[in-house]
C-alpha cells in the first residue's frame, strides 16, 4: 500500500506560507497550490456509503506527499464513467472497494473508477522500472479509484503506455471494452473467417459491441449485430448504417424485434449462404459464437440460431432478466454457455492484459481501430462538486451519444 500524507490546504499554508507558489489555471481563472516541499494538492470524488451517485458522492480536497521508495505521483488525464463504476457506488456490483481513511476524509470513504490514463509527475528514489516523469500509465489491476485529479501508487500497479499517436481518452478506455471484446472473440472458441465462421452479438452499439465489430473486420470474420429498436426510425436507420460502415462489409445489423421473430433462424441462414458465396465461395459452417450482454428473451433468440457445438458468452445483463434456455440447445446442439468478467480475468492474467492492451493500442496507432464515441466532461481545478456529481448522475438517464469521460485540462499538474 502506498503511504499518502493527506493534509487540508490550510494546514499546508499554516506550515509555511513562504513555501507555497501559485500555479494559474488558464481555463477557469483560478489557482491551485503546489508546495515547494513537494506536496501536491488533489481533489477526489468520494463516497462513504452506498446509494445513488447524486445522494452519496462528494468532492474532497487533500494533499499528496512527495513520492518515496517505489511510489509514483500521477496526474489524471482522462477517466471514463463505466456502468460498473456506478454499480459499485450503488453497492450492487460483485466487487466493492473498501472504505478507508487514506485520504483524510471525515468518514472512511472510497474513490470510484477503475479505468484512466495518467501522466507521471514524479517518482520515488527506489523505482526499478524505466517509468519516468512525463510517461503515461494505466492501472494494472482493477479497483484503483480513478475519479480524482491526482494519486500516488506503487510502480508495480501500473502499466506504462507508449503515448505517441494516442489521445488520453483512447488510452483511458482501452482496458475494459476493447479487452473484453478481444478476449471473448479469442478465448472461448476458434473462429476462422476463411472457413465461414460467424459470430452474433446483442448490445452491438455498446463499447464492447463496437470493439467486436472492428475486430471482426480486422480478422475478416462475418458477424450479426443486434441493436435495440428506436422510436425514431431515422435514428435507427442512421445507427444501422454507422455500425455496418464500421464493419466494412463484415457486419450485418438487425433490430432486436427482428431477432425475436420466429423467422430469424431462416433469415440468418439465408444471409450466411449469400455471404459465403459472395465472399469466400465456400460452404459456411454457421454462427459459432454469441456474445450476450442483455439477457432475457433477446439472449435466447441468439442461442437458438447457434451451430451445434457453439458457445454463448454472457458478459452483462442489461435487461435485468434471467437467461432462459431450452433444454434442446444443451442436449441436441451441445451448446456451451459461459460467462466472462474482464475485471476478474485481468487481475488473474496481468501479463495477458498488458499484451492485449498493447495490441489494441497498436491498431489504434495504425488507424485500424477507433475508440467509441465519448461525451467529454471537463474537470478543472475550479469545477464544483455539484457539476461533477451531476455528470455522473447523467450517465443513468436515457440514451447517450457516447461514453462519459472526465477529461482534465492541460497545464494543471
mmCIF file of C-alpha atoms in Angstrom:
data_model
loop_
_atom_site.group_PDB
_atom_site.id
_atom_site.type_symbol
_atom_site.label_atom_id
_atom_site.label_comp_id
_atom_site.label_asym_id
_atom_site.label_seq_id
_atom_site.Cartn_x
_atom_site.Cartn_y
_atom_site.Cartn_z
ATOM 1 C CA UNK A 1 0.000 0.000 0.000
ATOM 2 C CA UNK A 2 1.186 3.496 -0.769
ATOM 3 C CA UNK A 3 1.549 5.952 2.066
ATOM 4 C CA UNK A 4 -0.066 9.235 1.102
ATOM 5 C CA UNK A 5 0.142 12.046 3.625
ATOM 6 C CA UNK A 6 -3.134 13.945 3.367
ATOM 7 C CA UNK A 7 -3.306 17.439 4.793
ATOM 8 C CA UNK A 8 -6.057 20.030 4.395
ATOM 9 C CA UNK A 9 -4.930 23.065 2.361
ATOM 10 C CA UNK A 10 -4.999 25.375 5.391
ATOM 11 C CA UNK A 11 -2.525 23.114 7.234
ATOM 12 C CA UNK A 12 -0.039 23.477 4.396
ATOM 13 C CA UNK A 13 -0.463 27.256 4.370
ATOM 14 C CA UNK A 14 -0.005 27.457 8.121
ATOM 15 C CA UNK A 15 3.116 25.286 7.929
ATOM 16 C CA UNK A 16 4.946 27.672 5.661
ATOM 17 C CA UNK A 17 3.299 30.425 3.656
ATOM 18 C CA UNK A 18 6.635 31.208 2.036
ATOM 19 C CA UNK A 19 6.949 27.669 0.755
ATOM 20 C CA UNK A 20 3.904 27.910 -1.478
ATOM 21 C CA UNK A 21 3.923 29.022 -5.109
ATOM 22 C CA UNK A 22 0.798 29.711 -7.149
ATOM 23 C CA UNK A 23 0.111 27.979 -10.464
ATOM 24 C CA UNK A 24 -2.533 29.650 -12.629
ATOM 25 C CA UNK A 25 -5.323 27.703 -14.270
ATOM 26 C CA UNK A 26 -5.965 29.041 -17.770
ATOM 27 C CA UNK A 27 -9.463 27.669 -18.358
ATOM 28 C CA UNK A 28 -11.125 28.685 -15.130
ATOM 29 C CA UNK A 29 -9.027 31.615 -13.966
ATOM 30 C CA UNK A 30 -8.452 30.011 -10.590
ATOM 31 C CA UNK A 31 -5.350 28.748 -8.833
ATOM 32 C CA UNK A 32 -4.004 25.568 -7.317
ATOM 33 C CA UNK A 33 -1.400 25.383 -4.574
ATOM 34 C CA UNK A 34 1.808 23.387 -5.018
ATOM 35 C CA UNK A 35 4.256 23.251 -2.137
ATOM 36 C CA UNK A 36 7.979 23.649 -2.740
ATOM 37 C CA UNK A 37 8.344 20.794 -0.249
ATOM 38 C CA UNK A 38 6.808 18.594 -2.961
ATOM 39 C CA UNK A 39 3.244 18.329 -1.651
ATOM 40 C CA UNK A 40 0.643 18.157 -4.406
ATOM 41 C CA UNK A 41 -2.924 19.259 -3.859
ATOM 42 C CA UNK A 42 -5.547 16.898 -5.244
ATOM 43 C CA UNK A 43 -9.300 16.510 -5.461
ATOM 44 C CA UNK A 44 -11.215 13.231 -5.443
ATOM 45 C CA UNK A 45 -14.830 12.214 -5.771
ATOM 46 C CA UNK A 46 -15.580 10.034 -2.746
ATOM 47 C CA UNK A 47 -18.475 8.200 -1.118
ATOM 48 C CA UNK A 48 -18.761 6.847 2.415
ATOM 49 C CA UNK A 49 -21.910 4.762 1.906
ATOM 50 C CA UNK A 50 -23.636 3.064 -0.992
ATOM 51 C CA UNK A 51 -26.514 4.669 -2.861
ATOM 52 C CA UNK A 52 -27.376 6.732 -5.923
ATOM 53 C CA UNK A 53 -24.440 8.916 -7.066
ATOM 54 C CA UNK A 54 -26.404 12.149 -6.518
ATOM 55 C CA UNK A 55 -27.029 11.150 -2.906
ATOM 56 C CA UNK A 56 -23.638 9.824 -1.803
ATOM 57 C CA UNK A 57 -20.876 11.408 -3.913
ATOM 58 C CA UNK A 58 -18.943 14.466 -2.753
ATOM 59 C CA UNK A 59 -15.732 16.259 -3.721
ATOM 60 C CA UNK A 60 -12.835 16.005 -1.261
ATOM 61 C CA UNK A 61 -9.645 18.096 -1.338
ATOM 62 C CA UNK A 62 -6.454 16.635 0.080
ATOM 63 C CA UNK A 63 -2.667 16.749 -0.306
ATOM 64 C CA UNK A 64 -0.196 14.143 -1.515
ATOM 65 C CA UNK A 65 3.284 13.957 -0.022
ATOM 66 C CA UNK A 66 6.415 13.629 -2.199
ATOM 67 C CA UNK A 67 6.895 10.088 -3.552
ATOM 68 C CA UNK A 68 9.494 7.863 -1.920
ATOM 69 C CA UNK A 69 10.758 4.328 -2.479
ATOM 70 C CA UNK A 70 8.819 2.748 -5.386
ATOM 71 C CA UNK A 71 5.959 5.268 -5.397
ATOM 72 C CA UNK A 72 4.722 7.332 -8.333
ATOM 73 C CA UNK A 73 2.741 10.565 -8.140
ATOM 74 C CA UNK A 74 0.332 10.718 -11.063
ATOM 75 C CA UNK A 75 -1.852 13.353 -12.684
ATOM 76 C CA UNK A 76 -5.089 12.136 -14.230
ATOM 77 C CA UNK A 77 -5.523 12.957 -17.927
ATOM 78 C CA UNK A 78 -8.828 11.156 -18.579
ATOM 79 C CA UNK A 79 -11.052 8.664 -16.752
ATOM 80 C CA UNK A 80 -14.317 7.122 -18.021
ATOM 81 C CA UNK A 81 -17.621 6.662 -16.242
ATOM 82 C CA UNK A 82 -18.361 2.973 -16.744
ATOM 83 C CA UNK A 83 -21.591 1.208 -15.726
ATOM 84 C CA UNK A 84 -19.586 -0.969 -13.329
ATOM 85 C CA UNK A 85 -18.343 2.175 -11.575
ATOM 86 C CA UNK A 86 -21.919 3.291 -10.996
ATOM 87 C CA UNK A 87 -22.880 -0.171 -9.747
ATOM 88 C CA UNK A 88 -20.022 -0.049 -7.225
ATOM 89 C CA UNK A 89 -21.305 3.267 -5.894
ATOM 90 C CA UNK A 90 -24.784 1.775 -5.636
ATOM 91 C CA UNK A 91 -23.362 -1.276 -3.849
ATOM 92 C CA UNK A 92 -24.775 -3.745 -6.395
ATOM 93 C CA UNK A 93 -21.516 -4.830 -8.066
ATOM 94 C CA UNK A 94 -19.908 -8.180 -7.107
ATOM 95 C CA UNK A 95 -16.649 -6.499 -6.033
ATOM 96 C CA UNK A 96 -16.719 -3.326 -3.955
ATOM 97 C CA UNK A 97 -13.760 -1.122 -2.961
ATOM 98 C CA UNK A 98 -13.212 -0.875 0.795
ATOM 99 C CA UNK A 99 -13.936 2.294 2.718
ATOM 100 C CA UNK A 100 -10.687 3.678 4.154
ATOM 101 C CA UNK A 101 -9.355 6.845 5.785
ATOM 102 C CA UNK A 102 -6.365 7.057 3.428
ATOM 103 C CA UNK A 103 -7.393 10.437 2.006
ATOM 104 C CA UNK A 104 -8.237 12.000 5.361
ATOM 105 C CA UNK A 105 -11.990 12.126 4.751
ATOM 106 C CA UNK A 106 -14.296 12.754 7.744
ATOM 107 C CA UNK A 107 -15.586 9.177 7.424
ATOM 108 C CA UNK A 108 -13.918 6.164 5.784
ATOM 109 C CA UNK A 109 -14.547 6.536 2.059
ATOM 110 C CA UNK A 110 -13.840 5.032 -1.357
ATOM 111 C CA UNK A 111 -12.940 6.653 -4.678
ATOM 112 C CA UNK A 112 -14.922 5.363 -7.683
ATOM 113 C CA UNK A 113 -13.475 4.474 -11.074
ATOM 114 C CA UNK A 114 -11.460 1.584 -12.484
ATOM 115 C CA UNK A 115 -10.008 2.980 -15.709
ATOM 116 C CA UNK A 116 -7.917 6.012 -16.518
ATOM 117 C CA UNK A 117 -4.921 7.481 -18.300
ATOM 118 C CA UNK A 118 -2.328 9.129 -16.071
ATOM 119 C CA UNK A 119 0.818 11.179 -16.516
ATOM 120 C CA UNK A 120 3.749 10.579 -14.176
ATOM 121 C CA UNK A 121 4.581 13.784 -12.282
ATOM 122 C CA UNK A 122 7.349 12.426 -10.049
ATOM 123 C CA UNK A 123 8.936 9.181 -8.927
ATOM 124 C CA UNK A 124 10.459 7.814 -5.729
ATOM 125 C CA UNK A 125 14.140 7.050 -5.483
ATOM 126 C CA UNK A 126 13.550 3.291 -5.415
ATOM 127 C CA UNK A 127 11.903 2.936 -8.836
ATOM 128 C CA UNK A 128 13.169 -0.214 -10.563
ATOM 129 C CA UNK A 129 11.388 0.092 -13.912
ATOM 130 C CA UNK A 130 12.030 2.552 -16.755
ATOM 131 C CA UNK A 131 8.992 4.657 -15.798
ATOM 132 C CA UNK A 132 9.924 8.329 -15.653
ATOM 133 C CA UNK A 133 8.376 11.771 -15.388
ATOM 134 C CA UNK A 134 6.122 12.544 -18.334
ATOM 135 C CA UNK A 135 5.278 8.911 -19.142
ATOM 136 C CA UNK A 136 1.689 7.741 -19.476
ATOM 137 C CA UNK A 137 0.423 4.795 -17.438
ATOM 138 C CA UNK A 138 -2.811 2.874 -16.865
ATOM 139 C CA UNK A 139 -3.952 0.671 -13.990
ATOM 140 C CA UNK A 140 -2.589 -2.862 -13.992
ATOM 141 C CA UNK A 141 -5.359 -4.099 -11.688
ATOM 142 C CA UNK A 142 -8.942 -3.078 -11.000
ATOM 143 C CA UNK A 143 -10.107 -1.066 -8.008
ATOM 144 C CA UNK A 144 -7.607 1.782 -8.350
ATOM 145 C CA UNK A 145 -10.155 4.556 -7.791
ATOM 146 C CA UNK A 146 -9.600 6.826 -10.785
ATOM 147 C CA UNK A 147 -12.113 9.652 -10.354
ATOM 148 C CA UNK A 148 -9.594 12.123 -8.989
ATOM 149 C CA UNK A 149 -7.157 14.746 -10.205
ATOM 150 C CA UNK A 150 -4.018 13.113 -8.762
ATOM 151 C CA UNK A 151 -2.984 9.968 -6.927
ATOM 152 C CA UNK A 152 0.028 8.111 -5.622
ATOM 153 C CA UNK A 153 0.659 4.433 -6.231
ATOM 154 C CA UNK A 154 3.356 1.746 -6.327
ATOM 155 C CA UNK A 155 5.062 1.344 -9.707
ATOM 156 C CA UNK A 156 4.155 -2.357 -9.994
ATOM 157 C CA UNK A 157 0.441 -1.499 -10.006
ATOM 158 C CA UNK A 158 0.527 0.386 -13.298
ATOM 159 C CA UNK A 159 1.369 -0.393 -16.922
ATOM 160 C CA UNK A 160 3.441 2.018 -18.981
ATOM 161 C CA UNK A 161 1.889 3.051 -22.303
ATOM 162 C CA UNK A 162 3.771 4.444 -25.284
ATOM 163 C CA UNK A 163 1.788 7.635 -25.822
ATOM 164 C CA UNK A 164 2.908 8.546 -29.333
ATOM 165 C CA UNK A 165 -0.039 8.842 -31.713
ATOM 166 C CA UNK A 166 -2.659 8.429 -28.999
ATOM 167 C CA UNK A 167 -5.128 10.647 -27.147
ATOM 168 C CA UNK A 168 -5.697 10.378 -23.379
ATOM 169 C CA UNK A 169 -9.341 9.301 -23.764
ATOM 170 C CA UNK A 170 -8.265 6.462 -26.086
ATOM 171 C CA UNK A 171 -5.792 5.163 -23.528
ATOM 172 C CA UNK A 172 -8.201 5.727 -20.632
ATOM 173 C CA UNK A 173 -10.871 3.476 -22.148
ATOM 174 C CA UNK A 174 -8.734 0.658 -23.559
ATOM 175 C CA UNK A 175 -8.633 -1.640 -20.525
ATOM 176 C CA UNK A 176 -12.299 -2.720 -20.307
ATOM 177 C CA UNK A 177 -14.359 -2.658 -23.509
ATOM 178 C CA UNK A 178 -11.741 -3.454 -26.184
ATOM 179 C CA UNK A 179 -10.070 -6.035 -23.939
ATOM 180 C CA UNK A 180 -13.446 -7.662 -23.205
ATOM 181 C CA UNK A 181 -14.246 -7.966 -26.903
ATOM 182 C CA UNK A 182 -10.762 -9.256 -27.790
ATOM 183 C CA UNK A 183 -10.738 -11.971 -25.133
ATOM 184 C CA UNK A 184 -14.285 -13.177 -25.812
ATOM 185 C CA UNK A 185 -13.548 -13.497 -29.534
ATOM 186 C CA UNK A 186 -10.337 -15.450 -28.945
ATOM 187 C CA UNK A 187 -10.559 -17.380 -25.656
ATOM 188 C CA UNK A 188 -13.733 -19.474 -25.938
ATOM 189 C CA UNK A 189 -13.859 -20.968 -29.433
ATOM 190 C CA UNK A 190 -11.688 -20.721 -32.512
ATOM 191 C CA UNK A 191 -13.222 -18.530 -35.208
ATOM 192 C CA UNK A 192 -11.897 -18.887 -38.753
ATOM 193 C CA UNK A 193 -13.334 -16.318 -41.101
ATOM 194 C CA UNK A 194 -11.934 -18.084 -44.160
ATOM 195 C CA UNK A 195 -13.786 -21.248 -43.143
ATOM 196 C CA UNK A 196 -17.044 -19.318 -42.902
ATOM 197 C CA UNK A 197 -17.301 -18.971 -39.111
ATOM 198 C CA UNK A 198 -19.556 -16.183 -37.838
ATOM 199 C CA UNK A 199 -20.406 -14.618 -34.503
ATOM 200 C CA UNK A 200 -23.508 -12.794 -33.323
ATOM 201 C CA UNK A 201 -23.908 -10.247 -30.548
ATOM 202 C CA UNK A 202 -26.577 -8.139 -28.883
ATOM 203 C CA UNK A 203 -25.936 -4.718 -27.390
ATOM 204 C CA UNK A 204 -23.929 -4.038 -30.534
ATOM 205 C CA UNK A 205 -23.932 -0.268 -30.042
ATOM 206 C CA UNK A 206 -22.128 -0.609 -26.704
ATOM 207 C CA UNK A 207 -18.409 -0.063 -26.277
ATOM 208 C CA UNK A 208 -17.787 -3.812 -26.312
ATOM 209 C CA UNK A 209 -20.107 -4.227 -29.295
ATOM 210 C CA UNK A 210 -18.308 -1.620 -31.365
ATOM 211 C CA UNK A 211 -14.958 -3.132 -30.429
ATOM 212 C CA UNK A 212 -16.141 -6.596 -31.508
ATOM 213 C CA UNK A 213 -17.362 -5.207 -34.842
ATOM 214 C CA UNK A 214 -13.960 -3.671 -35.536
ATOM 215 C CA UNK A 215 -12.084 -6.815 -34.549
ATOM 216 C CA UNK A 216 -14.376 -8.849 -36.788
ATOM 217 C CA UNK A 217 -13.476 -6.536 -39.653
ATOM 218 C CA UNK A 218 -9.768 -6.718 -38.802
ATOM 219 C CA UNK A 219 -9.827 -10.528 -38.641
ATOM 220 C CA UNK A 220 -12.307 -10.870 -41.537
ATOM 221 C CA UNK A 221 -14.982 -12.658 -39.517
ATOM 222 C CA UNK A 222 -18.585 -12.003 -40.546
ATOM 223 C CA UNK A 223 -20.933 -11.100 -37.742
ATOM 224 C CA UNK A 224 -24.514 -10.153 -36.943
ATOM 225 C CA UNK A 225 -25.039 -7.135 -34.705
ATOM 226 C CA UNK A 226 -28.342 -6.812 -32.832
ATOM 227 C CA UNK A 227 -29.415 -3.363 -31.646
ATOM 228 C CA UNK A 228 -32.446 -2.179 -29.690
ATOM 229 C CA UNK A 229 -35.326 -0.723 -31.673
ATOM 230 C CA UNK A 230 -35.569 3.069 -31.634
ATOM 231 C CA UNK A 231 -38.819 5.001 -31.637
ATOM 232 C CA UNK A 232 -37.170 7.414 -34.060
ATOM 233 C CA UNK A 233 -36.796 5.209 -37.148
ATOM 234 C CA UNK A 234 -34.482 7.677 -38.868
ATOM 235 C CA UNK A 235 -32.161 7.441 -35.855
ATOM 236 C CA UNK A 236 -32.409 3.651 -36.036
ATOM 237 C CA UNK A 237 -31.528 3.644 -39.741
ATOM 238 C CA UNK A 238 -28.614 6.005 -39.125
ATOM 239 C CA UNK A 239 -27.236 3.760 -36.383
ATOM 240 C CA UNK A 240 -27.547 0.692 -38.610
ATOM 241 C CA UNK A 241 -25.598 2.421 -41.332
ATOM 242 C CA UNK A 242 -22.949 3.638 -38.874
ATOM 243 C CA UNK A 243 -22.302 0.172 -37.443
ATOM 244 C CA UNK A 244 -22.305 -1.527 -40.853
ATOM 245 C CA UNK A 245 -19.839 1.079 -42.110
ATOM 246 C CA UNK A 246 -17.693 0.358 -39.050
ATOM 247 C CA UNK A 247 -17.735 -3.334 -40.015
ATOM 248 C CA UNK A 248 -16.821 -2.561 -43.629
ATOM 249 C CA UNK A 249 -18.848 -5.377 -45.176
ATOM 250 C CA UNK A 250 -18.373 -7.925 -42.392
ATOM 251 C CA UNK A 251 -21.181 -6.686 -40.107
ATOM 252 C CA UNK A 252 -24.908 -7.064 -40.700
ATOM 253 C CA UNK A 253 -27.130 -5.092 -38.323
ATOM 254 C CA UNK A 254 -30.625 -6.233 -37.283
ATOM 255 C CA UNK A 255 -33.023 -4.946 -34.663
ATOM 256 C CA UNK A 256 -33.993 -6.774 -31.503
ATOM 257 C CA UNK A 257 -37.530 -7.047 -32.833
ATOM 258 C CA UNK A 258 -36.275 -8.880 -35.932
ATOM 259 C CA UNK A 259 -34.101 -11.173 -33.810
ATOM 260 C CA UNK A 260 -37.110 -12.161 -31.694
ATOM 261 C CA UNK A 261 -39.199 -13.083 -34.748
ATOM 262 C CA UNK A 262 -39.762 -16.788 -35.398
ATOM 263 C CA UNK A 263 -38.307 -16.417 -38.879
ATOM 264 C CA UNK A 264 -34.960 -15.144 -37.579
ATOM 265 C CA UNK A 265 -33.218 -18.519 -37.892
ATOM 266 C CA UNK A 266 -34.055 -18.868 -41.582
ATOM 267 C CA UNK A 267 -33.162 -15.207 -42.149
ATOM 268 C CA UNK A 268 -29.718 -15.804 -40.664
ATOM 269 C CA UNK A 269 -29.142 -18.971 -42.681
ATOM 270 C CA UNK A 270 -30.063 -17.191 -45.915
ATOM 271 C CA UNK A 271 -27.691 -14.359 -45.039
ATOM 272 C CA UNK A 272 -24.832 -16.739 -44.271
ATOM 273 C CA UNK A 273 -25.319 -18.694 -47.509
ATOM 274 C CA UNK A 274 -25.440 -15.492 -49.549
ATOM 275 C CA UNK A 275 -22.303 -14.052 -47.928
ATOM 276 C CA UNK A 276 -20.497 -17.392 -48.220
ATOM 277 C CA UNK A 277 -20.998 -17.492 -51.955
ATOM 278 C CA UNK A 278 -20.084 -13.849 -52.478
ATOM 279 C CA UNK A 279 -17.006 -13.669 -50.240
ATOM 280 C CA UNK A 280 -15.204 -16.982 -49.883
ATOM 281 C CA UNK A 281 -17.105 -19.228 -52.239
ATOM 282 C CA UNK A 282 -17.051 -21.955 -49.607
ATOM 283 C CA UNK A 283 -19.713 -23.757 -47.616
ATOM 284 C CA UNK A 284 -20.226 -21.675 -44.436
ATOM 285 C CA UNK A 285 -20.424 -23.585 -41.183
ATOM 286 C CA UNK A 286 -22.742 -21.079 -39.451
ATOM 287 C CA UNK A 287 -22.685 -18.989 -36.299
ATOM 288 C CA UNK A 288 -20.264 -20.471 -33.751
ATOM 289 C CA UNK A 289 -20.163 -17.766 -31.082
ATOM 290 C CA UNK A 290 -22.725 -15.484 -29.426
ATOM 291 C CA UNK A 291 -21.838 -12.525 -27.195
ATOM 292 C CA UNK A 292 -24.633 -11.622 -24.792
ATOM 293 C CA UNK A 293 -24.879 -8.520 -22.620
ATOM 294 C CA UNK A 294 -28.690 -8.243 -22.484
ATOM 295 C CA UNK A 295 -30.163 -11.471 -21.106
ATOM 296 C CA UNK A 296 -33.828 -12.474 -21.146
ATOM 297 C CA UNK A 297 -35.578 -13.330 -24.409
ATOM 298 C CA UNK A 298 -33.097 -11.375 -26.565
ATOM 299 C CA UNK A 299 -30.333 -13.714 -25.353
ATOM 300 C CA UNK A 300 -32.438 -16.808 -26.021
ATOM 301 C CA UNK A 301 -33.011 -15.630 -29.602
ATOM 302 C CA UNK A 302 -29.246 -15.556 -30.136
ATOM 303 C CA UNK A 303 -28.766 -19.020 -28.672
ATOM 304 C CA UNK A 304 -31.409 -20.564 -30.940
ATOM 305 C CA UNK A 305 -29.509 -19.796 -34.155
ATOM 306 C CA UNK A 306 -26.139 -21.135 -32.968
ATOM 307 C CA UNK A 307 -24.427 -24.006 -34.761
ATOM 308 C CA UNK A 308 -24.095 -27.342 -32.855
ATOM 309 C CA UNK A 309 -21.075 -27.222 -30.567
ATOM 310 C CA UNK A 310 -21.091 -23.418 -30.466
ATOM 311 C CA UNK A 311 -20.504 -21.149 -27.481
ATOM 312 C CA UNK A 312 -22.516 -18.356 -25.900
ATOM 313 C CA UNK A 313 -20.558 -15.987 -23.675
ATOM 314 C CA UNK A 314 -22.500 -13.710 -21.313
ATOM 315 C CA UNK A 315 -20.764 -10.586 -20.017
ATOM 316 C CA UNK A 316 -23.719 -8.437 -18.972
ATOM 317 C CA UNK A 317 -27.436 -8.411 -18.190
ATOM 318 C CA UNK A 318 -28.768 -5.013 -19.196
ATOM 319 C CA UNK A 319 -32.386 -6.192 -19.332
ATOM 320 C CA UNK A 320 -32.085 -7.493 -15.739
ATOM 321 C CA UNK A 321 -33.979 -10.566 -16.911
ATOM 322 C CA UNK A 322 -32.771 -14.153 -16.309
ATOM 323 C CA UNK A 323 -31.260 -16.196 -19.093
ATOM 324 C CA UNK A 324 -33.865 -18.861 -20.031
ATOM 325 C CA UNK A 325 -32.554 -21.723 -22.177
ATOM 326 C CA UNK A 326 -34.485 -24.508 -23.922
ATOM 327 C CA UNK A 327 -33.078 -27.888 -22.872
ATOM 328 C CA UNK A 328 -32.703 -28.902 -26.522
ATOM 329 C CA UNK A 329 -29.906 -26.372 -27.010
ATOM 330 C CA UNK A 330 -27.820 -28.294 -24.479
ATOM 331 C CA UNK A 331 -28.969 -31.831 -25.239
ATOM 332 C CA UNK A 332 -29.190 -31.868 -29.015
ATOM 333 C CA UNK A 333 -26.939 -28.989 -30.054
ATOM 334 C CA UNK A 334 -24.387 -29.314 -27.221
ATOM 335 C CA UNK A 335 -24.036 -25.543 -26.919
ATOM 336 C CA UNK A 336 -21.754 -24.332 -24.131
ATOM 337 C CA UNK A 337 -22.806 -21.350 -22.039
ATOM 338 C CA UNK A 338 -20.059 -19.410 -20.281
ATOM 339 C CA UNK A 339 -19.587 -16.112 -18.510
ATOM 340 C CA UNK A 340 -16.813 -13.545 -18.785
ATOM 341 C CA UNK A 341 -15.909 -10.868 -16.244
ATOM 342 C CA UNK A 342 -12.997 -8.811 -17.531
ATOM 343 C CA UNK A 343 -12.102 -7.460 -14.076
ATOM 344 C CA UNK A 344 -11.564 -10.927 -12.635
ATOM 345 C CA UNK A 345 -9.771 -12.078 -15.785
ATOM 346 C CA UNK A 346 -7.431 -9.059 -15.815
ATOM 347 C CA UNK A 347 -6.486 -9.408 -12.143
ATOM 348 C CA UNK A 348 -5.669 -13.097 -12.726
ATOM 349 C CA UNK A 349 -3.803 -12.507 -16.014
ATOM 350 C CA UNK A 350 -1.966 -9.154 -15.780
ATOM 351 C CA UNK A 351 0.615 -10.137 -18.412
ATOM 352 C CA UNK A 352 -2.101 -11.129 -20.888
ATOM 353 C CA UNK A 353 -3.932 -7.879 -20.150
ATOM 354 C CA UNK A 354 -0.769 -5.903 -20.882
ATOM 355 C CA UNK A 355 -0.285 -7.718 -24.195
ATOM 356 C CA UNK A 356 -3.921 -7.258 -25.223
ATOM 357 C CA UNK A 357 -3.816 -3.550 -24.364
ATOM 358 C CA UNK A 358 -0.640 -3.157 -26.408
ATOM 359 C CA UNK A 359 -2.187 -4.956 -29.374
ATOM 360 C CA UNK A 360 -5.304 -2.760 -29.293
ATOM 361 C CA UNK A 361 -3.275 0.449 -28.976
ATOM 362 C CA UNK A 362 -1.082 -0.633 -31.903
ATOM 363 C CA UNK A 363 -4.243 -0.999 -34.010
ATOM 364 C CA UNK A 364 -5.315 2.481 -32.911
ATOM 365 C CA UNK A 365 -1.995 3.984 -33.999
ATOM 366 C CA UNK A 366 -2.344 2.272 -37.368
ATOM 367 C CA UNK A 367 -5.846 3.674 -37.804
ATOM 368 C CA UNK A 368 -7.357 0.170 -37.766
ATOM 369 C CA UNK A 369 -9.318 0.626 -34.532
ATOM 370 C CA UNK A 370 -11.200 3.641 -33.203
ATOM 371 C CA UNK A 371 -12.398 4.306 -29.691
ATOM 372 C CA UNK A 372 -16.152 4.615 -29.340
ATOM 373 C CA UNK A 373 -17.982 7.953 -29.208
ATOM 374 C CA UNK A 374 -17.468 9.808 -25.944
ATOM 375 C CA UNK A 375 -19.106 12.680 -24.107
ATOM 376 C CA UNK A 376 -16.312 14.679 -22.527
ATOM 377 C CA UNK A 377 -16.912 16.184 -19.105
ATOM 378 C CA UNK A 378 -14.193 18.696 -18.235
ATOM 379 C CA UNK A 379 -12.875 18.520 -14.687
ATOM 380 C CA UNK A 380 -10.801 21.617 -13.951
ATOM 381 C CA UNK A 381 -9.398 22.649 -10.619
ATOM 382 C CA UNK A 382 -12.316 25.033 -10.151
ATOM 383 C CA UNK A 383 -15.063 22.639 -11.261
ATOM 384 C CA UNK A 384 -17.632 22.313 -8.498
ATOM 385 C CA UNK A 385 -18.517 19.059 -6.823
ATOM 386 C CA UNK A 386 -22.167 19.545 -7.831
ATOM 387 C CA UNK A 387 -21.206 19.727 -11.516
ATOM 388 C CA UNK A 388 -19.131 16.551 -11.251
ATOM 389 C CA UNK A 389 -21.857 14.653 -9.422
ATOM 390 C CA UNK A 390 -24.426 15.761 -11.998
ATOM 391 C CA UNK A 391 -22.157 14.480 -14.773
ATOM 392 C CA UNK A 392 -22.071 11.080 -13.071
ATOM 393 C CA UNK A 393 -25.802 11.006 -12.414
ATOM 394 C CA UNK A 394 -26.446 11.963 -16.037
ATOM 395 C CA UNK A 395 -24.981 8.681 -17.244
ATOM 396 C CA UNK A 396 -28.060 6.943 -15.818
ATOM 397 C CA UNK A 397 -30.551 8.995 -17.803
ATOM 398 C CA UNK A 398 -31.763 7.725 -21.199
ATOM 399 C CA UNK A 399 -29.800 7.299 -24.411
ATOM 400 C CA UNK A 400 -26.410 8.951 -24.594
ATOM 401 C CA UNK A 401 -24.325 9.861 -27.619
ATOM 402 C CA UNK A 402 -21.273 8.233 -26.128
ATOM 403 C CA UNK A 403 -19.453 7.091 -23.009
ATOM 404 C CA UNK A 404 -18.999 9.765 -20.381
ATOM 405 C CA UNK A 405 -15.330 10.613 -19.796
ATOM 406 C CA UNK A 406 -13.827 13.078 -17.337
ATOM 407 C CA UNK A 407 -11.042 14.995 -19.073
ATOM 408 C CA UNK A 408 -8.569 17.208 -17.240
ATOM 409 C CA UNK A 409 -7.274 20.457 -18.793
ATOM 410 C CA UNK A 410 -3.541 20.565 -19.563
ATOM 411 C CA UNK A 411 -1.262 22.751 -17.506
ATOM 412 C CA UNK A 412 -2.885 21.960 -14.169
ATOM 413 C CA UNK A 413 -0.387 19.387 -12.985
#
